Amino acid sequence: MGSCLLGAPCLGMRVGVYTEAPSMLLFRGRRFFVRSIRISASSSPSPPPPADDSVRVRFAPSPTGNLHVGGARTALFNYLFARSKGGKFVLRIEDTDLERSTKESEEALLRDLAWLGLDWDEGPGIGGNYGPYRQSERNALYKEYADKLLQNGHAYRCFCSAEELEKMKEIAKLKQLPPVYSGKWATASDIEVQEELEKGTPYTYRFRVPSAGYLKIDDLIRGELDSVVKVSWNLNTLGDFVVMRSNGQPVYNFCVTVDDATMAISHVIRAEEHLPNTLRQALIYKALGFPMPKFAHVSLILAPDKSKLSKRHGATSVGQFKEMGYLPEAMVNYLALLGWGDGTENEFFTLDQLVDKFTIERVNKSGAVFDSTKLRWMNGQHLRSLPSENLTKLIGERWKSIGVLTESEGSFIEEAVELLKDGIDLISDADNVLKTLLSYPLHSTLTCPEGRPVLEDKLGEVAASLIAAYDSGELIGALEEGSAGWQKWVKSFGKSQKRKGKSLFMPLRVLLTGKLHGPDMGAGLLLVYKAGRGEVVAPHSEFVRLDERFNILRQVDWESVKEDNPTLESAAPVSVSN
């Protein structure tokens, strides 16, 4: 098959090529090429690769938008494969789409990959021996290999105008034939070509597709893939395709093949939507004498309705999930499980554990459904598994940044995080759980259907006794003693009311917190008491201190409330500053 270009490792996939060399016939000054090619690729043994750089994979995004979760998973699988094999993970920016590629998109891609922890061994910002790593900086290389195709007869200049090409498509459509190039300039004479060159007519480089052939790819995920290509000049399902545009820009399939070969890429792990490109690329590999890498085509990520995941299904980019408060550890863990598993019931992996367990053979052929609910749940598990000091720092900084608290550390923050963390799956969830703890929506609770049973269980009598305990200093004294003092007081208060269990705690929860549900009532009340005595809660927040809560309780007309004629609206301000 020939030696590897620029030290490119000849790994695993032996590419056997059976072909009749293009033979040229001359007739009335025109050149006619008779072409036939059969390419097969199998996993039979190949010469051992060099000890270093034996495995080289690449992630090659286009900087035309945000990093989609599908692209992130492809990058992850490439990263895991490289690390598990002791190889290299290469990042290449495919920015030949000059109109849509932007520097901002490229910078965002790099930030998102770095945020996920997918550090690359070669690429932008790092360099390497196979650069440049932006396609826009490799045009001279593409021109060199395009000229090589031209010289060896595998490509030719095509001077067809856009109007001519459109007319070819219309004619093919009328004849119910594939809309492919008719081959007008494939057999042009040297004189005809020279005339167009002297006139300065723009031209493209077209690849000469064999007239018949057989392609066989041993895909690492999908097994053996066969693509039988039966091509003739009159009925051609592929047609002679463009490799270089008239403006000198290379076409995707050409530059990708040149890049992968000259960067010594041993394995191409990419999305299944690239399967149709494999035929064209295989033909270019052969024509340039390049060894083919091994291929692995990963299935698509699907939406819950089994359609391709898109923006209409909600957040789909890594940057969006980062802004929403997801942890990179959770994103990596979840993305790995979209089409891969280690064969056990375990669902939780660190990046290092994934490297240790990952094998390409365990990647599924079928599409994986993106479940945002499970991702949120998994993020919560990762969040709560953080060391307590890390979790407290993250949430404390969040609370201060949104203006609810005046500080980001201290005993109040530590106790609040410990109490509320089970209700936090995303860092952004911390906003509402703290605001809910500090709020006192007594009016809406008493007038809602769910609060009716508590109200009718002599809630006004319990409220009177509670107010008396507060006015006497008994409740405040208990709160001063902390958790033990609170527990002792509750037990004593229950005995005085001849209540216990739910009949005791539900009325107390409603009266002290203004809510029917929530975290541990005693711990929450202690935090409210502590916040009211200091300045940890920012002014103008919706914090209702303990003394203000009792002022509201004093104004409740319990009989009116029971008769669905509440008189609390004026007594329950929406916002009370401390």
XYZ file of C-alpha atoms in Angstrom:
578
model
C 0.000 0.000 0.000
C 2.973 2.268 0.336
C 4.679 4.011 3.221
C 2.900 6.393 5.569
C 3.110 10.053 4.679
C 5.019 12.301 7.093
C 5.268 9.519 9.621
C 1.538 8.816 9.581
C 0.965 5.569 11.498
C -0.423 2.682 9.467
C -2.757 1.380 12.171
C -5.109 -1.566 12.160
C -6.938 -1.023 8.930
C -5.198 -2.480 5.938
C -6.485 -0.859 2.789
C -6.276 -3.126 -0.203
C -6.760 -1.358 -3.507
C -7.439 -3.202 -6.706
C -7.420 -0.933 -9.688
C -6.659 -0.689 -13.312
C -4.481 2.361 -13.792
C -6.242 4.993 -15.860
C -5.362 4.319 -19.469
C -5.477 7.237 -21.858
C -6.910 6.953 -25.358
C -6.420 9.693 -27.935
C -9.162 10.320 -30.457
C -9.348 13.446 -32.635
C -7.183 15.408 -30.204
C -9.201 14.527 -27.102
C -8.074 12.483 -24.107
C -10.350 9.719 -22.881
C -9.653 7.961 -19.572
C -10.911 4.440 -19.005
C -11.224 4.057 -15.253
C -12.092 1.261 -12.876
C -11.256 0.989 -9.190
C -12.011 -1.307 -6.271
C -11.008 -0.278 -2.761
C -11.354 -2.504 0.256
C -10.428 -1.881 3.849
C -10.252 -4.601 6.455
C -8.884 -5.015 9.954
C -6.193 -7.498 8.979
C -2.756 -6.901 10.529
C -0.665 -4.042 9.242
C 2.953 -3.058 9.846
C 3.516 -1.979 13.461
C 3.213 1.790 13.945
C 5.968 3.896 15.468
C 6.233 3.560 19.237
C 5.379 7.243 19.680
C 2.209 8.853 18.314
C 0.843 5.395 17.481
C -2.711 6.658 17.956
C -3.618 10.106 16.696
C -7.220 11.319 16.604
C -8.670 14.702 15.848
C -11.690 16.829 16.613
C -12.275 19.264 13.784
C -15.118 21.718 14.483
C -16.225 24.494 12.180
C -16.268 27.897 13.936
C -19.639 28.913 12.547
C -21.638 28.729 15.772
C -21.726 27.328 19.267
C -20.355 23.938 20.289
C -23.380 21.623 20.047
C -23.701 18.759 22.533
C -23.312 16.365 19.584
C -19.980 17.923 18.702
C -18.949 17.907 22.343
C -19.680 14.177 22.575
C -17.635 13.533 19.418
C -14.766 15.498 20.945
C -15.148 13.531 24.189
C -15.061 10.141 22.456
C -11.947 11.198 20.531
C -10.344 12.451 23.739
C -11.167 9.272 25.673
C -9.925 7.047 22.854
C -6.630 8.935 22.611
C -6.040 8.989 26.358
C -6.994 5.328 26.799
C -4.489 4.354 24.084
C -1.718 6.683 25.179
C -2.118 8.622 21.934
C -2.583 12.222 20.866
C -5.751 14.311 20.736
C -5.503 16.920 17.987
C -7.753 19.960 17.631
C -8.127 21.314 14.097
C -10.274 24.308 13.192
C -12.090 23.820 9.885
C -12.667 27.450 8.946
C -12.813 27.254 5.154
C -16.399 28.544 5.214
C -15.175 32.122 5.024
C -18.613 33.721 5.111
C -19.824 31.974 8.274
C -16.618 31.335 10.241
C -15.858 33.881 12.939
C -13.079 34.451 15.424
C -15.693 34.769 18.168
C -17.070 31.299 17.431
C -13.574 29.813 17.435
C -12.774 31.399 20.799
C -16.070 30.132 22.217
C -15.292 26.597 20.965
C -11.885 26.658 22.642
C -13.391 27.958 25.898
C -16.109 25.299 25.930
C -13.667 22.442 25.261
C -11.355 23.744 27.980
C -14.323 24.076 30.374
C -15.196 20.412 29.749
C -11.613 19.464 30.584
C -10.864 18.140 27.087
C -7.341 19.474 26.760
C -5.757 18.936 23.351
C -2.170 17.884 22.680
C -1.834 19.779 19.410
C -3.814 22.636 17.979
C -4.557 26.349 18.383
C -2.747 27.897 21.300
C -0.447 24.886 21.670
C 1.050 24.204 18.252
C 2.673 20.948 17.261
C 4.683 19.287 14.511
C 1.765 18.929 12.092
C 0.470 22.492 11.938
C -0.908 24.905 11.015
C -4.073 23.759 12.791
C -6.494 26.107 11.062
C -7.555 25.145 7.556
C -7.501 28.785 6.479
C -3.731 28.698 7.034
C -3.180 25.520 4.982
C -4.236 26.679 1.502
C -0.757 26.269 0.031
C -0.832 22.608 1.059
C -4.221 22.035 -0.549
C -3.057 23.683 -3.773
C 0.019 21.458 -3.810
C -2.023 18.268 -3.580
C -4.679 19.509 -5.979
C -1.933 20.102 -8.533
C -0.646 16.607 -7.837
C -4.081 15.197 -8.678
C -4.071 17.264 -11.848
C -0.639 16.030 -12.865
C -1.372 12.344 -12.302
C -4.661 12.471 -14.196
C -6.947 12.027 -11.171
C -8.309 15.576 -11.550
C -8.946 18.025 -14.372
C -9.871 21.660 -14.843
C -13.555 22.369 -15.319
C -14.487 25.709 -16.911
C -18.261 25.288 -16.678
C -20.127 28.398 -15.581
C -22.751 28.404 -12.853
C -25.419 28.715 -15.533
C -24.122 25.653 -17.388
C -24.056 23.591 -14.198
C -27.605 24.623 -13.356
C -28.732 23.638 -16.836
C -27.103 20.203 -16.389
C -29.123 19.712 -13.206
C -32.353 20.678 -14.966
C -31.703 18.268 -17.826
C -30.852 15.469 -15.382
C -34.052 16.173 -13.482
C -36.129 15.991 -16.646
C -34.497 12.654 -17.489
C -35.022 11.513 -13.882
C -31.275 11.073 -13.437
C -29.105 12.021 -10.421
C -28.170 15.742 -10.539
C -24.448 15.153 -11.083
C -21.821 16.636 -13.365
C -22.081 15.457 -16.945
C -18.320 15.244 -17.520
C -18.141 17.978 -20.143
C -14.510 18.915 -19.430
C -13.337 15.436 -18.428
C -12.135 14.679 -21.940
C -11.226 18.152 -23.150
C -8.124 18.469 -25.322
C -5.013 20.346 -24.232
C -5.812 22.987 -26.861
C -9.303 23.588 -25.455
C -7.978 23.863 -21.920
C -5.220 26.269 -22.977
C -7.696 28.501 -24.797
C -9.792 28.893 -21.649
C -6.697 29.559 -19.553
C -5.570 32.300 -21.934
C -9.035 33.891 -21.754
C -8.830 33.877 -17.969
C -11.952 31.762 -17.585
C -12.465 30.717 -13.945
C -12.167 26.988 -13.342
C -12.525 24.391 -10.642
C -10.591 21.184 -10.094
C -12.801 18.121 -10.526
C -11.857 14.660 -9.305
C -12.152 11.861 -11.859
C -14.461 9.298 -10.292
C -13.777 5.708 -11.423
C -16.295 4.359 -13.890
C -17.002 1.400 -11.625
C -15.862 0.372 -8.191
C -16.400 -1.301 -4.889
C -15.703 0.274 -1.503
C -15.564 -1.684 1.720
C -14.965 -0.008 5.089
C -14.527 -1.886 8.365
C -16.114 0.630 10.734
C -15.036 0.239 14.374
C -18.578 0.904 15.611
C -20.803 -0.319 12.818
C -18.801 -3.259 11.572
C -18.346 -3.855 7.882
C -19.874 -1.210 5.642
C -20.244 -1.887 1.946
C -20.888 0.752 -0.634
C -21.159 -0.488 -4.183
C -20.619 2.271 -6.681
C -21.654 1.651 -10.263
C -20.687 4.648 -12.269
C -20.836 5.434 -15.965
C -20.554 8.669 -17.865
C -24.273 8.605 -18.692
C -25.672 7.322 -15.418
C -23.508 8.425 -12.530
C -24.664 8.401 -8.907
C -21.574 10.254 -7.729
C -20.168 12.187 -10.647
C -16.833 13.922 -10.939
C -16.858 16.129 -7.868
C -15.096 19.429 -7.217
C -12.022 19.389 -4.982
C -10.937 23.025 -5.483
C -13.314 25.905 -6.163
C -12.621 28.599 -8.715
C -11.653 31.014 -5.921
C -8.860 28.666 -4.828
C -10.713 27.387 -1.772
C -10.678 23.619 -1.199
C -13.889 21.636 -0.888
C -14.573 19.900 2.439
C -13.886 16.300 1.408
C -10.593 17.225 -0.216
C -9.091 19.352 2.549
C -10.238 16.945 5.267
C -8.516 14.056 3.505
C -5.318 16.047 2.989
C -5.391 17.261 6.593
C -5.999 13.846 8.139
C -3.244 12.281 6.044
C -0.628 14.995 6.529
C -1.434 15.237 10.254
C -0.880 11.469 10.571
C -4.396 10.835 11.891
C -4.736 7.121 12.598
C -8.425 6.977 13.598
C -11.286 9.184 12.411
C -14.068 9.164 15.013
C -16.927 11.323 13.801
C -20.718 11.587 13.527
C -22.642 9.185 11.315
C -23.805 12.078 9.132
C -20.290 11.963 7.636
C -20.811 8.427 6.323
C -21.687 9.649 2.804
C -18.371 11.526 2.702
C -16.377 8.350 3.210
C -16.611 7.294 -0.450
C -15.215 10.551 -1.828
C -12.500 10.661 0.789
C -11.485 7.052 0.143
C -11.068 7.847 -3.538
C -8.872 10.835 -2.719
C -6.759 8.773 -0.285
C -6.052 6.274 -3.071
C -5.389 8.886 -5.752
C -2.804 10.662 -3.585
C -1.236 7.473 -2.278
C -2.318 8.145 1.295
C -2.958 5.292 3.752
C -6.535 5.312 5.019
C -7.166 5.701 8.750
C -9.615 3.562 10.659
C -13.131 4.992 10.753
C -15.690 5.004 13.559
C -19.021 6.699 12.911
C -20.949 7.689 16.029
C -24.749 7.737 15.963
C -26.703 10.972 16.236
C -28.032 12.440 19.470
C -31.818 12.433 19.317
C -34.537 14.511 20.949
C -37.196 12.765 23.089
C -39.439 12.568 19.985
C -36.596 10.639 18.241
C -35.938 13.455 15.785
C -32.486 14.976 15.476
C -31.760 17.191 18.475
C -32.059 20.859 17.532
C -32.643 24.305 19.007
C -36.401 23.820 18.939
C -35.958 21.248 21.713
C -34.364 23.787 24.064
C -30.743 24.290 25.071
C -28.384 22.298 22.838
C -25.015 24.039 23.131
C -22.348 23.552 25.763
C -22.225 27.297 26.400
C -25.945 27.390 27.197
C -25.642 24.598 29.735
C -22.642 26.305 31.302
C -24.641 29.533 31.681
C -27.540 27.598 33.196
C -25.297 26.406 36.023
C -24.307 22.899 34.935
C -21.000 21.476 36.121
C -18.455 20.362 33.506
C -18.059 17.055 35.386
C -21.772 16.337 35.008
C -21.818 17.322 31.323
C -18.873 15.031 30.550
C -20.403 12.164 32.539
C -23.775 12.499 30.827
C -22.381 12.940 27.311
C -20.285 9.787 27.731
C -23.425 7.801 28.537
C -25.120 8.940 25.314
C -24.240 5.854 23.346
C -21.623 4.274 25.589
C -21.538 2.220 28.781
C -18.965 0.109 30.581
C -21.274 -2.920 30.760
C -22.258 -2.374 34.402
C -25.134 -0.541 36.087
C -22.812 2.260 37.139
C -23.752 5.662 35.744
C -21.302 7.918 37.530
C -17.793 8.439 36.207
C -15.095 11.033 36.570
C -13.135 11.968 33.464
C -10.187 9.863 34.662
C -12.471 6.876 35.233
C -13.903 7.278 31.740
C -10.403 7.233 30.283
C -9.699 4.035 32.170
C -12.892 2.265 31.069
C -13.577 3.628 27.587
C -13.439 1.343 24.566
C -14.708 2.232 21.102
C -16.212 -1.246 20.765
C -18.779 -0.438 23.470
C -20.135 2.590 21.603
C -23.667 1.802 20.394
C -24.798 1.898 16.778
C -28.251 3.253 17.583
C -29.075 6.876 18.340
C -29.073 8.095 21.940
C -31.916 10.214 23.327
C -30.941 13.420 25.095
C -32.903 13.562 28.352
C -32.568 17.007 29.934
C -34.349 15.816 33.085
C -31.764 13.112 33.659
C -28.939 15.547 32.941
C -30.322 17.913 35.594
C -30.635 15.042 38.077
C -27.089 13.880 37.323
C -25.808 17.416 37.779
C -27.425 17.506 41.224
C -25.686 14.266 42.163
C -22.320 15.656 41.049
C -23.000 18.956 42.777
C -23.773 17.338 46.118
C -20.764 15.047 45.852
C -18.408 18.033 45.812
C -16.335 18.602 48.963
C -18.448 20.713 51.324
C -16.061 23.666 51.182
C -16.219 23.681 47.354
C -20.000 23.483 47.312
C -20.308 26.233 49.925
C -17.952 28.458 47.948
C -19.874 27.958 44.707
C -23.286 28.619 46.210
C -22.114 31.389 48.539
C -20.607 33.290 45.634
C -23.806 32.776 43.680
C -25.976 34.187 46.473
C -23.794 37.241 46.807
C -23.600 37.814 43.037
C -27.402 37.912 42.660
C -27.683 40.420 45.496
C -29.532 38.315 48.075
C -26.626 38.203 50.548
C -23.978 40.763 51.414
C -21.232 38.176 51.886
C -20.260 34.869 50.308
C -18.821 33.029 53.286
C -19.435 32.564 56.963
C -21.476 30.386 59.315
C -24.841 31.469 57.880
C -23.810 30.438 54.355
C -22.366 27.134 55.562
C -25.529 26.234 57.483
C -27.821 27.407 54.678
C -25.982 25.327 52.071
C -26.086 22.251 54.281
C -29.829 22.696 54.849
C -30.825 23.534 51.278
C -28.426 21.521 49.091
C -30.884 18.650 48.503
C -33.133 21.077 46.637
C -30.312 22.281 44.384
C -29.600 20.428 41.124
C -28.164 23.476 39.376
C -26.230 26.316 40.939
C -28.977 28.621 39.691
C -31.514 26.631 41.771
C -29.822 28.089 44.833
C -31.449 31.447 44.096
C -35.019 30.317 44.671
C -34.376 27.946 47.564
C -32.764 30.711 49.626
C -35.362 33.293 48.639
C -38.074 30.805 49.580
C -36.463 30.208 52.979
C -36.331 33.949 53.666
C -39.859 34.657 52.444
C -43.110 34.422 54.435
C -46.084 33.837 52.067
C -48.575 33.239 54.878
C -51.517 34.863 53.083
C -51.309 32.679 49.942
C -50.761 29.540 52.050
C -53.805 30.133 54.241
C -56.046 30.800 51.261
C -54.909 27.913 49.061
C -56.933 24.653 48.964
C -54.057 22.598 50.385
C -53.831 24.882 53.418
C -57.518 24.545 54.280
C -57.214 21.390 56.443
C -54.449 22.986 58.531
C -56.480 26.167 58.917
C -59.540 24.280 60.095
C -57.526 22.349 62.704
C -57.862 25.218 65.215
C -54.891 27.039 63.692
C -55.961 30.316 65.297
C -55.674 28.757 68.798
C -52.183 27.441 68.037
C -51.232 30.883 66.712
C -52.378 32.572 69.929
C -50.268 30.221 72.051
C -47.275 30.677 69.726
C -47.527 34.468 69.918
C -47.641 34.201 73.714
C -44.483 32.044 73.699
C -42.758 34.626 71.525
C -43.887 37.618 73.599
C -42.715 35.966 76.823
C -39.228 35.428 75.363
C -39.614 31.657 75.725
C -39.283 30.963 71.971
C -36.411 33.425 71.514
C -34.575 31.874 74.431
C -34.932 28.450 72.872
C -33.593 29.706 69.527
C -30.631 31.281 71.316
C -29.692 27.799 72.526
C -29.630 26.464 68.972
C -30.949 23.121 67.786
C -31.069 21.534 71.242
C -33.032 24.490 72.643
C -35.488 24.354 69.752
C -36.096 20.614 70.166
C -36.716 21.029 73.873
C -39.142 23.913 73.290
C -41.128 22.070 70.588
C -41.583 19.082 72.868
C -42.825 21.314 75.668
C -45.100 23.320 73.356
C -46.611 20.113 71.979
C -47.490 18.885 75.445
C -49.154 22.202 76.302
C -51.242 22.004 73.142
C -51.873 18.264 73.502
C -50.520 17.803 69.974
C -47.777 15.699 68.466
C -46.557 14.523 65.099
C -48.210 16.067 62.075
C -50.925 17.803 64.131
C -48.150 19.726 65.903
C -45.597 20.302 63.157
C -47.912 21.309 60.309
C -49.472 24.251 62.219
C -46.034 25.345 63.460
C -44.576 25.155 59.945
C -47.370 27.277 58.493
C -47.234 29.851 61.299
C -43.425 30.163 61.515
C -42.421 29.737 57.857
C -45.633 30.716 56.058
C -45.360 27.554 53.966
C -46.744 24.010 53.904
C -43.519 22.364 52.756
C -39.806 22.890 53.017
C -36.564 21.718 54.590
C -36.203 20.908 58.271
C -38.356 23.474 60.042
C -36.152 23.923 63.093
C -32.954 24.396 61.098
C -34.723 26.804 58.762
C -36.162 28.852 61.615
C -32.763 29.063 63.289
C -31.321 30.449 60.057
C -34.120 33.011 59.773
C -33.478 34.071 63.383
C -29.720 34.305 62.779
C -30.202 36.314 59.559
C -32.512 38.753 61.322
C -29.889 39.503 63.961
C -27.111 40.351 61.516
C -26.585 42.010 58.160
C -25.879 38.965 56.032
C -29.132 39.395 54.069
C -28.960 42.299 51.624
C -31.329 45.253 52.093
C -34.384 45.370 49.822
C -34.473 41.583 49.530
C -37.747 39.798 50.158
C -36.610 38.713 53.621
C -39.264 38.730 56.362
C -37.597 38.623 59.775
C -38.974 36.680 62.703
C -40.330 39.750 64.514
C -42.080 40.870 61.317
C -43.636 37.432 60.950
C -45.173 37.706 64.411
C -46.449 41.200 63.599
C -48.244 39.701 60.606
C -49.654 36.871 62.760
C -51.086 39.341 65.251
C -53.173 40.969 62.509
C -54.780 37.797 61.206
C -58.566 37.615 61.635
C -58.857 33.844 61.823
C -62.600 33.786 61.563
C -62.543 35.844 58.368
C -59.893 33.573 56.895
C -61.983 30.497 57.677
C -64.984 32.112 55.997
C -62.918 32.704 52.793
C -62.878 36.422 53.542
C -59.179 37.000 54.320
C -58.030 40.295 55.769
C -54.319 39.626 55.315
C -53.489 41.529 52.160
C -52.645 44.765 53.940
C -50.828 42.894 56.694
C -48.622 40.773 54.424
C -46.298 43.057 52.439
C -44.739 41.677 49.306
C -41.304 42.934 50.265
C -39.971 43.784 53.708
C -36.428 45.124 54.076
C -34.388 44.228 57.121
